[in-house]
Coordinates of C-alpha atoms in Angstrom, one line a residue:
Chain A
M66 CA -19.9 8.0 96.2
F67 CA -19.2 5.5 93.4
L68 CA -16.8 3.2 91.9
Y69 CA -17.0 1.5 88.6
N70 CA -16.1 -2.0 87.9
G71 CA -14.2 -2.4 84.6
N72 CA -13.5 -6.0 84.4
N73 CA -11.2 -7.5 81.7
M74 CA -9.1 -4.9 80.1
D75 CA -9.4 -6.3 76.6
N76 CA -11.3 -4.1 74.1
T77 CA -14.8 -5.1 75.0
G78 CA -14.1 -4.8 78.8
E79 CA -12.7 -1.3 78.3
R80 CA -15.7 -0.4 76.2
R81 CA -18.1 -1.9 78.8
E82 CA -16.5 0.2 81.5
E83 CA -16.8 3.3 79.5
V84 CA -20.4 2.7 78.6
C85 CA -21.1 2.1 82.3
L86 CA -19.5 5.4 83.1
W87 CA -21.4 7.2 80.4
E88 CA -24.7 5.7 81.4
A89 CA -24.1 6.8 85.0
M90 CA -23.3 10.3 83.9
R91 CA -26.5 10.4 81.9
G92 CA -28.4 9.2 84.9
G93 CA -27.2 12.2 86.8
E94 CA -24.2 10.9 88.7
R95 CA -21.8 13.8 89.2
E96 CA -18.9 11.5 90.1
A97 CA -19.2 9.8 86.8
L98 CA -18.9 13.2 85.0
E99 CA -15.9 14.0 87.2
T100 CA -14.2 10.7 86.3
L101 CA -14.8 11.4 82.6
F102 CA -13.4 14.9 83.1
R103 CA -10.2 13.6 84.8
R104 CA -9.7 10.9 82.2
Y105 CA -10.2 13.1 79.1
Y106 CA -9.0 16.5 80.2
S107 CA -5.4 16.0 79.1
P108 CA -6.0 14.3 75.8
L109 CA -8.7 17.0 74.9
Y110 CA -6.3 19.7 75.9
D111 CA -3.4 18.3 73.9
Y112 CA -5.6 18.0 70.8
G113 CA -7.2 21.5 71.3
I114 CA -4.0 23.3 71.8
N115 CA -3.0 22.2 68.3
L116 CA -6.1 23.8 66.8
V117 CA -6.0 27.2 68.7
A118 CA -2.7 28.3 70.2
N119 CA -4.3 29.8 73.3
A120 CA -4.4 27.8 76.6
N121 CA -7.3 29.8 78.1
N122 CA -9.5 29.2 75.0
V123 CA -8.8 25.5 75.2
K124 CA -9.6 25.3 78.9
D125 CA -12.8 27.3 78.4
A126 CA -13.8 25.0 75.5
I127 CA -13.3 22.0 77.8
Q128 CA -15.5 23.6 80.4
E129 CA -18.2 24.4 77.9
L130 CA -18.1 20.8 76.5
F131 CA -18.6 19.2 80.0
L132 CA -21.1 21.7 81.1
K133 CA -23.1 21.0 77.9
L134 CA -22.8 17.2 78.4
W135 CA -24.2 17.7 81.9
R136 CA -27.0 20.0 80.8
D137 CA -28.1 17.8 77.9
R138 CA -27.3 14.5 79.6
A139 CA -30.9 13.2 79.5
S140 CA -31.1 13.6 75.8
L141 CA -27.7 12.1 74.9
S142 CA -27.3 8.8 73.3
T143 CA -24.3 6.5 73.9
P144 CA -21.6 7.1 71.2
R145 CA -19.7 4.2 69.6
S146 CA -16.5 5.7 70.9
I147 CA -16.6 8.2 73.8
K148 CA -13.2 9.5 73.1
A149 CA -14.0 10.2 69.5
Y150 CA -17.3 11.9 70.5
L151 CA -15.5 14.2 72.9
L152 CA -12.8 15.0 70.4
V153 CA -15.4 15.9 67.7
S154 CA -17.2 18.1 70.2
I155 CA -14.1 20.0 71.3
R156 CA -13.1 20.6 67.7
R157 CA -16.5 21.9 66.9
I158 CA -16.5 24.3 69.9
L159 CA -13.0 25.6 69.1
M160 CA -13.7 26.0 65.4
D161 CA -17.0 27.8 66.1
G162 CA -15.2 30.2 68.4
K163 CA -12.6 30.8 65.8
K164 CA -15.2 31.4 63.1
R165 CA -17.0 33.9 65.2
K166 CA -13.9 35.9 65.7
R167 CA -13.1 36.0 62.0
K168 CA -14.5 38.7 59.7
R169 CA -17.0 37.4 57.2
Y170 CA -14.7 37.3 54.2
Q171 CA -12.2 35.3 56.1
R172 CA -14.7 32.6 57.0
N173 CA -13.8 30.0 54.3
R174 CA -13.5 26.3 54.7
K175 CA -9.9 26.1 53.8
Y176 CA -8.9 28.2 56.8
I177 CA -10.9 25.9 59.2
E178 CA -9.6 22.7 57.7
D179 CA -6.0 23.8 58.0
A180 CA -6.2 24.7 61.7
F181 CA -3.8 22.1 62.9
S182 CA -0.6 24.2 62.7
R183 CA 1.4 22.8 65.6
V184 CA 5.2 22.6 65.2
F185 CA 6.4 19.5 67.0
T186 CA 9.6 19.2 68.9
K187 CA 11.7 16.2 69.8
E188 CA 10.1 16.2 73.3
D189 CA 6.7 15.5 71.8
L190 CA 7.9 12.0 70.9
I191 CA 8.2 9.2 73.5
V192 CA 11.8 8.1 74.1
R193 CA 12.0 4.5 73.2
R194 CA 15.1 2.5 73.7
E195 CA 15.1 0.9 70.2
I196 CA 14.8 4.3 68.5
E197 CA 17.9 6.3 68.8
E198 CA 18.2 10.0 69.3
G199 CA 19.2 11.0 65.8
K200 CA 16.4 9.1 64.3
R201 CA 13.9 10.8 66.6
E202 CA 15.1 14.2 65.5
R203 CA 14.8 13.3 61.8
L204 CA 11.3 12.0 62.5
V205 CA 10.2 15.2 64.1
Q206 CA 11.6 17.2 61.2
A207 CA 9.8 15.0 58.8
I208 CA 6.4 15.4 60.6
N209 CA 6.8 19.1 60.7
Q210 CA 7.1 19.3 56.9
L211 CA 3.7 17.6 56.4
S212 CA 0.6 19.6 55.5
N213 CA -1.6 20.6 58.5
R214 CA -4.2 18.0 57.5
Q215 CA -1.7 15.2 57.3
K216 CA -0.3 16.3 60.6
E217 CA -3.7 16.2 62.2
T218 CA -4.5 12.8 60.8
L219 CA -1.2 11.4 62.1
F220 CA -1.8 13.0 65.5
L221 CA -5.3 11.5 65.8
R222 CA -4.1 8.1 64.8
Y223 CA -0.9 8.0 66.8
Y224 CA -1.6 10.1 69.9
H225 CA -5.2 9.3 70.4
G226 CA -5.1 5.8 68.8
L227 CA -8.2 6.3 66.7
T228 CA -9.5 4.3 63.8
N229 CA -9.9 5.6 60.2
R230 CA -13.7 5.8 60.7
E231 CA -13.3 7.8 64.0
I232 CA -10.8 10.2 62.4
A233 CA -13.2 10.7 59.4
K234 CA -15.9 11.8 61.8
I235 CA -13.7 14.2 63.8
M236 CA -12.2 15.9 60.8
N237 CA -15.5 15.8 58.9
I238 CA -14.1 14.2 55.8
N239 CA -14.8 10.8 54.2
Y240 CA -13.2 7.5 55.1
Q241 CA -11.2 7.3 51.9
S242 CA -9.7 10.8 52.5
V243 CA -8.5 9.7 55.9
K244 CA -6.7 6.7 54.3
N245 CA -5.2 8.9 51.6
N246 CA -4.0 11.5 54.1
L247 CA -2.5 8.8 56.3
Y248 CA -0.9 7.1 53.3
R249 CA 0.7 10.3 52.0
A250 CA 1.8 11.4 55.5
L251 CA 3.5 8.1 56.1
K252 CA 5.1 8.1 52.7
N253 CA 6.4 11.6 53.1
V254 CA 7.7 10.9 56.6
R255 CA 9.7 7.9 55.3
G256 CA 10.9 9.8 52.2
I257 CA 12.0 12.8 54.2
M258 CA 13.7 10.7 56.9
E259 CA 15.7 8.8 54.3
S260 CA 16.8 12.0 52.5
I261 CA 18.2 13.5 55.7
P262 CA 21.8 12.4 56.2
N263 CA 23.1 10.3 59.1
S264 CA 21.0 7.3 58.6
V265 CA 20.5 4.3 60.9
Chain B
M158 CA 11.8 -2.9 45.8
A159 CA 9.9 0.2 45.2
E160 CA 6.7 -1.7 45.2
Y161 CA 7.6 -3.3 48.5
E162 CA 8.3 0.0 50.1
Q163 CA 4.9 1.2 49.1
E164 CA 3.3 -1.6 51.0
I165 CA 4.4 -0.4 54.4
E166 CA 2.4 2.8 54.2
E167 CA -0.6 0.8 52.8
L168 CA -0.5 -1.6 55.6
L169 CA -0.3 1.1 58.2
T170 CA -3.5 2.7 56.9
D171 CA -5.4 -0.6 57.6
D172 CA -7.1 -0.6 61.0
S173 CA -7.2 -4.3 61.1
F174 CA -3.4 -4.6 60.5
I175 CA -2.8 -2.0 63.3
R176 CA -4.9 -4.0 65.7
W177 CA -2.9 -7.0 64.8
I178 CA 0.6 -5.5 65.3
E179 CA -0.6 -3.9 68.5
G180 CA -1.8 -7.3 69.8
R181 CA -5.5 -6.1 70.0
A182 CA -6.9 -8.2 67.2
S183 CA -9.6 -10.8 67.8
E184 CA -8.6 -14.4 67.3
V185 CA -10.3 -14.6 63.9
E186 CA -8.7 -11.4 62.7
A187 CA -5.2 -12.4 63.9
A188 CA -5.5 -15.8 62.2
V189 CA -6.2 -14.1 58.9
W190 CA -3.0 -12.0 59.2
E191 CA -0.9 -15.0 60.3
R192 CA -2.0 -16.9 57.3
W193 CA -1.2 -13.9 55.1
L194 CA 2.3 -13.8 56.7
E195 CA 2.9 -17.5 56.1
N196 CA 2.0 -17.3 52.5
D197 CA 5.1 -15.3 51.6
P198 CA 8.3 -15.4 53.7
A199 CA 9.3 -11.9 52.4
R200 CA 6.4 -10.4 54.4
K201 CA 8.1 -11.0 57.7
Q202 CA 10.6 -8.3 57.0
L203 CA 7.8 -6.1 55.8
V204 CA 5.9 -6.5 59.1
E205 CA 9.0 -5.8 61.1
E206 CA 9.6 -2.5 59.3
S207 CA 6.0 -1.5 59.6
K208 CA 6.1 -2.2 63.3
L209 CA 9.2 -0.1 63.7
L210 CA 7.7 2.9 61.8
H211 CA 4.4 2.5 63.7
R212 CA 6.2 2.5 67.1
S213 CA 8.5 5.4 66.4
M214 CA 5.5 7.5 65.7
A215 CA 4.7 7.6 69.5
F216 CA 3.6 11.0 70.7
S217 CA 4.1 11.5 74.4
R218 CA 1.1 12.1 76.5
N219 CA 1.2 14.6 79.3
R220 CA -1.0 14.7 82.3
R221 CA -1.9 18.4 82.7
S222 CA -1.3 19.6 86.2
E223 CA -4.4 21.9 86.3
V224 CA -6.9 19.1 85.9
E225 CA -8.2 19.3 89.5
L226 CA -8.4 23.1 89.5
E227 CA -10.3 23.0 86.2
L228 CA -12.6 20.3 87.6
D229 CA -13.4 22.5 90.6
R230 CA -14.1 25.4 88.2
L231 CA -16.6 23.1 86.3
K232 CA -18.2 22.0 89.6
E233 CA -18.7 25.6 90.7
R234 CA -20.2 26.4 87.3
M235 CA -22.6 23.4 87.6
G236 CA -23.6 24.6 91.0
R237 CA -24.3 28.1 89.8
E238 CA -26.3 26.9 86.9
K239 CA -28.4 24.7 89.1
K240 CA -29.2 27.7 91.3
A241 CA -30.0 29.9 88.3
A242 CA -32.3 27.2 87.0
E243 CA -34.1 27.1 90.3
N244 CA -34.6 30.8 90.0
G245 CA -35.9 30.5 86.5
I246 CA -32.8 32.0 84.9
R247 CA -30.5 30.1 82.6
S248 CA -27.0 31.3 81.9
R249 CA -25.9 30.2 78.5
R250 CA -22.8 32.1 77.9
I251 CA -19.6 30.8 79.2
S252 CA -16.6 33.0 79.6
R253 CA -13.6 33.0 81.9
D254 CA -14.9 34.5 85.1
R255 CA -13.4 36.7 87.7
T256 CA -13.9 34.4 90.6
Y257 CA -11.3 32.0 89.3
P258 CA -8.1 33.1 91.2
G259 CA -10.2 33.6 94.3
M260 CA -11.4 30.1 94.1
A261 CA -7.9 28.7 94.0
A262 CA -7.1 30.5 97.2
A263 CA -10.3 29.1 98.9
L264 CA -9.3 25.7 97.7
I265 CA -5.8 25.9 99.3
I266 CA -7.3 27.0 102.6
M267 CA -9.7 24.1 102.5
L268 CA -6.9 21.6 101.9
V269 CA -5.0 22.9 104.9
A270 CA -8.1 22.7 107.0
V271 CA -8.6 19.1 106.0
M272 CA -5.1 18.1 106.7
G273 CA -4.5 20.2 109.7
V274 CA -4.8 17.5 112.3
L275 CA -1.6 18.6 113.9
S276 CA 0.7 21.4 113.0
L277 CA 4.2 21.6 114.3
S278 CA 6.8 24.3 114.1
Y279 CA 10.4 23.5 114.0
P280 CA 12.3 26.7 115.0
G281 CA 12.7 25.8 118.7
L282 CA 14.0 22.4 117.8
Y283 CA 17.0 23.6 116.0
T284 CA 18.2 26.6 117.9
S285 CA 20.3 24.8 120.4
E286 CA 24.1 24.7 119.9
P287 CA 25.6 22.0 117.6
T288 CA 26.3 18.9 119.6
A289 CA 28.4 15.9 118.8
R290 CA 26.6 13.4 116.6
S291 CA 26.9 10.7 119.2
V292 CA 24.7 12.6 121.7
S293 CA 22.2 14.0 119.2
K294 CA 18.7 12.6 119.9
F295 CA 15.9 11.9 117.5
I296 CA 12.2 12.9 117.6
T297 CA 9.7 10.6 115.9
Q298 CA 6.3 11.6 114.6
K299 CA 3.8 8.8 114.2
T300 CA 0.4 8.4 112.7
Q301 CA -2.3 5.8 113.5
N302 CA -5.0 4.2 111.3
G303 CA -6.8 6.8 109.2
Q304 CA -4.8 9.7 110.7
Q305 CA -2.7 12.3 108.9
K306 CA -0.2 14.8 110.3
K307 CA 1.1 17.9 108.8
L308 CA 4.5 19.2 109.9
T309 CA 5.7 22.7 109.0
L310 CA 9.3 23.6 109.0
S311 CA 10.5 27.1 109.9
D312 CA 11.6 27.8 106.3
G313 CA 8.1 27.2 105.1
S314 CA 8.6 23.7 103.8
T315 CA 5.9 21.2 104.8
I316 CA 5.7 17.4 105.2
T317 CA 2.4 15.7 105.3
L318 CA 2.5 12.3 106.9
N319 CA -0.1 9.6 105.8
S320 CA -1.6 7.0 108.0
N321 CA 0.4 4.3 109.8
S322 CA 3.7 6.1 109.0
S323 CA 6.5 7.5 111.0
L324 CA 9.1 10.2 110.4
K325 CA 12.3 10.5 112.4
Y326 CA 14.4 13.6 112.6
P327 CA 17.3 14.9 114.8
S328 CA 16.2 17.0 117.7
T329 CA 19.2 19.2 117.3
R330 CA 20.3 20.5 114.0
T331 CA 23.9 19.7 113.1
G332 CA 24.2 22.2 110.3
G333 CA 22.1 23.8 107.7
D334 CA 21.3 20.5 106.1
L335 CA 18.2 18.5 107.0
E336 CA 17.9 14.8 107.2
V337 CA 14.8 12.7 107.9
W338 CA 14.0 9.0 108.0
L339 CA 10.7 7.8 106.6
D340 CA 8.8 4.6 107.2
G341 CA 5.4 4.7 105.5
E342 CA 4.2 7.5 103.2
A343 CA 4.7 11.2 103.2
Y344 CA 4.3 14.2 100.8
F345 CA 7.1 16.7 100.8
D346 CA 6.8 20.3 99.7
V347 CA 10.3 21.7 100.1
A348 CA 11.0 25.4 99.9
H349 CA 13.7 26.2 97.4
K350 CA 16.7 28.0 99.0
T351 CA 19.6 29.5 97.1
G352 CA 22.8 31.4 97.9
A353 CA 23.8 31.5 101.5
K354 CA 20.6 29.8 102.6
A355 CA 21.1 26.8 100.3
R356 CA 21.0 23.5 102.2
S357 CA 20.4 19.9 101.3
F358 CA 17.4 18.0 102.3
T359 CA 17.6 14.2 102.4
V360 CA 14.9 11.6 103.0
H361 CA 16.3 8.3 104.1
I362 CA 14.3 5.2 103.0
P363 CA 15.1 1.5 103.2
G364 CA 17.6 0.8 100.5
G365 CA 18.5 4.4 99.7
Q366 CA 17.8 8.0 100.0
V367 CA 16.2 10.9 98.2
R368 CA 18.2 14.1 97.9
V369 CA 16.3 17.3 97.3
L370 CA 16.4 20.8 96.1
G371 CA 13.2 22.9 96.2
T372 CA 10.5 20.6 95.0
T373 CA 7.3 18.6 95.8
F374 CA 7.2 14.8 95.8
N375 CA 5.6 11.8 97.4
V376 CA 7.5 8.9 99.1
N377 CA 5.9 5.7 100.0
T378 CA 7.7 2.8 101.7
Y379 CA 4.6 0.8 102.6
E380 CA 5.5 -2.1 100.3
E381 CA 8.8 -3.9 100.0
A382 CA 9.9 -1.5 97.2
A383 CA 9.8 2.2 98.2
E384 CA 8.1 4.4 95.7
V385 CA 9.0 8.0 95.0
V386 CA 6.7 10.2 92.8
L387 CA 8.0 13.6 91.8
V388 CA 5.4 16.3 91.3
K389 CA 7.7 19.2 90.4
G390 CA 11.3 20.3 90.7
K391 CA 14.1 17.8 90.7
V392 CA 15.3 15.1 93.1
K393 CA 18.1 12.7 93.0
L394 CA 17.7 9.1 94.1
E395 CA 20.6 7.3 95.5
K396 CA 20.5 3.6 96.0
K397 CA 22.7 2.2 98.7
N398 CA 23.9 -1.4 99.4
R399 CA 24.0 -2.9 102.9
Q400 CA 27.4 -1.4 103.6
G401 CA 25.9 2.1 102.9
R402 CA 27.8 2.6 99.6
D403 CA 26.0 4.2 96.6
V404 CA 25.3 1.6 94.0
D405 CA 23.0 3.5 91.7
S406 CA 21.6 6.9 91.3
H407 CA 18.9 8.6 89.2
V408 CA 17.8 12.2 88.7
M409 CA 14.0 12.2 88.5
E410 CA 11.8 14.3 86.2
P411 CA 8.3 15.6 87.2
G412 CA 5.6 13.0 86.6
E413 CA 8.0 10.1 87.1
L414 CA 7.6 7.3 89.6
S415 CA 10.8 5.5 90.7
R416 CA 11.2 2.4 92.8
I417 CA 14.0 1.5 95.1
S418 CA 14.1 -2.0 96.7
E419 CA 16.5 -3.5 99.2
L420 CA 16.0 -6.8 97.5
R421 CA 16.7 -5.7 93.9
E422 CA 19.6 -4.0 92.2
G423 CA 19.2 -0.6 90.6
I424 CA 16.4 1.9 90.4
S425 CA 13.4 1.4 88.1
S426 CA 11.3 4.3 86.7
Q427 CA 8.1 4.9 84.8
R428 CA 5.8 7.8 83.9
V429 CA 2.7 8.1 86.0
D430 CA -0.2 10.5 86.8
A431 CA 1.3 12.2 89.9
E432 CA -2.1 13.5 90.9
R433 CA -3.3 9.9 91.7
Y434 CA -0.4 9.3 94.0
T435 CA -0.8 12.6 96.0
S436 CA -4.6 12.8 96.1
W437 CA -4.5 11.5 99.7
T438 CA -3.1 14.8 100.8
R439 CA -6.4 16.3 99.7
G440 CA -8.4 13.7 101.6
K441 CA -9.2 11.7 98.6
M442 CA -8.2 8.4 97.0
I443 CA -8.4 8.6 93.2
F444 CA -8.5 5.5 91.1
D445 CA -8.5 5.2 87.4
R446 CA -8.7 1.7 86.1
T447 CA -6.7 0.6 89.1
P448 CA -6.6 -3.2 89.7
L449 CA -8.6 -4.2 92.9
H450 CA -5.5 -5.7 94.5
E451 CA -3.8 -2.3 94.4
V452 CA -6.8 -0.7 96.0
A453 CA -6.8 -3.4 98.7
E454 CA -3.2 -2.7 99.4
R455 CA -3.8 1.0 99.7
V456 CA -6.7 0.4 102.2
E457 CA -4.6 -2.0 104.2
H458 CA -1.9 0.6 104.7
I459 CA -4.3 3.5 105.5
Y460 CA -6.7 1.7 107.9
G461 CA -4.3 -0.9 109.2
V462 CA -6.7 -3.7 108.2
E463 CA -6.2 -7.0 106.3
F464 CA -7.9 -7.2 103.0
P465 CA -7.3 -10.6 101.4
L466 CA -8.7 -11.1 97.8
P467 CA -9.5 -14.7 97.0
G468 CA -8.7 -15.5 93.4
Q469 CA -6.8 -14.0 90.6
E470 CA -9.9 -12.9 88.7
L471 CA -11.0 -10.7 91.6
K472 CA -7.6 -9.1 91.9
Q473 CA -7.6 -8.0 88.3
I474 CA -11.0 -6.2 88.5
R475 CA -10.4 -2.6 87.5
I476 CA -12.1 0.3 89.3
S477 CA -12.3 4.0 88.7
G478 CA -13.6 6.8 90.8
S479 CA -12.8 8.8 93.9
L480 CA -13.4 8.1 97.6
P481 CA -13.0 10.1 100.8
I482 CA -10.0 8.9 102.7
H483 CA -11.2 9.2 106.2
N484 CA -14.1 6.8 106.2
L485 CA -13.6 3.0 106.0
E486 CA -17.4 2.4 106.4
V487 CA -18.2 4.3 103.2
F488 CA -15.5 2.6 101.3
L489 CA -16.7 -0.9 102.3
N490 CA -20.2 0.0 101.4
T491 CA -19.2 1.1 98.0
I492 CA -17.1 -2.0 97.3
E493 CA -20.1 -4.1 98.4
N494 CA -22.4 -2.4 95.9
M495 CA -19.8 -2.5 93.1
L496 CA -18.8 -6.2 93.5
N497 CA -22.4 -7.2 94.4
R498 CA -20.9 -9.3 97.3
T499 CA -21.3 -8.9 101.0
V500 CA -18.3 -7.2 102.6
V501 CA -17.8 -7.5 106.4
N502 CA -15.1 -6.0 108.6
R503 CA -14.4 -8.7 111.2
N504 CA -12.0 -7.3 113.7
G505 CA -9.8 -5.6 111.2
R506 CA -10.1 -8.3 108.6
I507 CA -12.1 -7.5 105.5
I508 CA -14.0 -10.5 104.4
L509 CA -15.6 -10.7 101.0
G510 CA -18.7 -12.9 100.9
K511 CA -20.3 -14.8 98.0
E512 CA -21.8 -13.1 95.1
K513 CA -25.3 -12.0 95.8

């Protein structure tokens, strides 16, 4: 039985609550692991399904990740961002699985780096009152025209709300490359949106 | 002009700028950006446009419905691994195993066992001839503190009634359609009927009604505003005024929570994690960063106690975790440890003591 006290929901309060949860998990509290699972299952799934288009593979990878966390809990340290840590881990598990399945000559870096091949639909964007229907449609079109790496950077930034440094870690590229990816992605999105007729 | 356009993208690659426009920047950080803004009036427009682009890039987040099932699979794996470790064997490989569908079945049986305090069958109730509305009588099912009841309809639909709730329905059926009146909280799993068997199912609540085709949803009228959470399918909410006329209606999507209040006009809706609102049907209360005052309200309704929280600060404490629903004692002990304060149940009034 447990409950965690996450006072003050500003950044530091949220961080403290997560650290508390993580420490409890490391200390062997199963309920803490369950709370982490409930909290991160959906975001992990939504990221993973963009990397491999197979629901069962993603579900198995999440199982493997949490089983490994539990097994190695005593030797884990507390990451700076728990979310980023879990996302890095799920990416690694999925990519390793993919690599194993490929024939040797197909195992090149490029293939792995460009895994994020999701085609977004209008429903993937939140309906906001101030953003009208037509604009949402153009935005999705624009995002889908980006390169896979630009798409992945945008997704990590805008879906998962991560910082440049966290994204760099997850995608295993350097800080400046993240900024460049993001800059080019945003520029392309704006450019494409403006070139599609029926403007605001 | 071109230079100015370039700046929007540049700003949006800056973590500090993003924290600022999202209102998460520290005071020092925000002050730097505010000074930057004041130094050039043209920057105001730039910030507005950056904000708009930033906000339109909002990907929707879905709560996956299989979370609990997958969590059970994990727990089962953890259990098996523990056993294997005790026997000196370590299983390293993880693959999708065969026991998975079997486990789901076992789970469902367990849920029924947990909830099966009372099981009713309708058929007898509705076989008598149609009578005039004026003479039709009502049956009321009630639950006490900590009690739940599960009602089964002849068509396979089920209604689970939470603690301190009542459900009224006519003892004779006037037609194919079903109508019930709810006070408190209930979870509905309505069998979908089409063709000749199609019928409407309506839940009356203060200030309106919920109209249903095959679907599962949760209705809670404990507080002043009734809350409806749709798990799957489709329901239509109809808000009525005091004269019984429809004044607003809304067709809900799965994962949506809508509120109807007698005191307010219209229906309000938001997206929620439906699992959290229906976990009581599985004997659990699940909280995820839930403010303590909401937890207290929940406990008041389920156990029929009073749980006043002195002070705003206390009310806003957030808690996460899951608790069994049938044991007030365990709950109070946990709260005591968490808040590091004494917690006493004095004749149905929960008193929080000083910090230890």
